[in-house]
Amino acid sequence: MAHPAAVSIWVFAFSVYLGVCECYFSIPLKIYPGKYNFSSDVELSPLRRVALTSDGNGLSLASDPSGTVNFLDMVNNLQGDSGRGYYIEMSIGTPGQKLNILVDTGSSNFAVAAAPHPFITHYFNTALSSTYQSNGRTVAVRYTQGNWEGQLGIDHVSIPKGPNGTVTINIAAILSSNGFFLPGINWQGILGMAYPMLARPDSSVEPFFNSVVQQLGIPDIFSLQMCGAGLSASSAADPAGGSLVMGGVEPTLYRGSVWYTPIIEEWYYQVEVLKLEVGDQNLNLDCREYNMDKAIVDSGTTLLRLPVNVFNAVVEAITHSSLIQDFSSGFWDGTKLACWMKGETPWRFFPKLSIYLRATNTSQSFRITILPQLYIQPITDVDGTLDCFRFGVSSSANGLVIGATVMEGFYVVFDRAQQRLGFALSTCAASGGVALSEIAGPFSAADVAADCSAGSLKEPLMWLISYALMAVCGLILIILLLLLVLPCRRRDRFGEITDESSLVRHRIK
């Protein structure tokens, strides 16, 4: 009996220590640098102006402090695709230097290249800006594969196809990097749109959108449409594009109603997933499995990423329901492509995928569904005879991530003012006249736990009793451990990311 008790003390002490000292890290991007053949045409209604008002649900519909705004000025202000990321043109410094900046809702730093790099065409030259001020602080982000390091400063920033006005923004000037900028990309920096808690080196670095809201007086809301859904990929193509609307929503970018789910914690855009379905088959997992560690909405992550147990259950369900039974395991783990004769698309062989999110009325849920065209993704053709595809879902050691694979089917409203995320059917999520996404609800949430976002499943009762009995002894050990290692476990200046993904993993080479 003595040996199990000793082990329990160590387990308890270590788990509490991790809980106290946990650092919050962004799940890094996964960028495929290949070239796609996309069209960004979106049919829009005639030009109109919207007064600074509300839609009846507390959602402001304007972004200009004067009281009127032309949201259509922000339509199609993004370029890119899910493989290489969606980016917006920004003007930085005085006189303005134009750079393309990747839009990332899974981080909170505004960082731009400030030195030459072989994979980028130009960079922000701080010496040429009369308004740039360095504050002397260094900042670094290290990924498992890829990193950047630079210096913090401030400067004036404006967005040609964004809110009117110039704002003074915290900027991380990237002076060196490894594996962050990749061949084939057309962006030179990253725009973190999440909350201050994720900012590096600490939350005192005010994120970009916080500064925009405060200085321009726009509502604390932005919305995002990513238009790479269901479009074929080839080597010569124009970017798919999309829209980032700051200050509200643009009704021409979505169809039907906006369905809202609460933001349950303001660091990432963390939501509560209640269940997943493959076709009409419920995976029947404990809902806390879906939220193990966290469940977030992140435009900077290419794929739909699922906790390991959930991923395995999804693959098993797809395999059983698919008309193709003998699929290589390499297709599911992202190491191999599946190819068909040109023109013989595989989507009819695969089921729909559905994610149930808790509604703002917490006793209800709604369902967002993507068709196979969104997660069986075209990559390239081979000698003009084969079309090849990748699996747009991967396993994750750090939570469920609703990335571009899902987001391309929807117009997503980041209503920070009301602490909620909205989903509506995107007007550009269609192929050949067929909608590639669906929304349905409301459904009763009575059959799931009251709180699915606990992060981990509860321990058996005997373990809880054991923990309680050993609390006094464990407390002494915890204090000693904290005194010994806390200084090096706090949010360190390198911001090391321990997630197994990175900027360069899962690339098709």
XYZ file of C-alpha atoms in Angstrom, residues 232-235 337-346 377-389:
27
model
C -9.977 22.702 -57.319
C -6.254 23.147 -57.054
C -3.730 23.363 -59.832
C -0.398 24.979 -60.374
C -2.453 11.535 -51.062
C -5.347 9.609 -52.603
C -5.616 9.938 -56.372
C -8.385 9.238 -58.865
C -8.525 9.483 -62.646
C -9.040 13.068 -63.699
C -12.670 14.096 -63.452
C -13.588 11.153 -61.226
C -14.166 13.085 -58.011
C -14.227 11.003 -54.793
C -9.297 18.446 -50.373
C -7.911 18.688 -53.928
C -4.176 19.265 -53.987
C -2.731 18.736 -57.438
C -2.985 16.764 -60.650
C -0.414 14.250 -61.877
C 0.585 14.403 -65.533
C -2.883 15.672 -66.390
C -4.353 12.211 -65.776
C -4.875 12.017 -62.014
C -6.496 14.310 -59.453
C -5.044 13.916 -55.958
C -6.630 14.738 -52.609
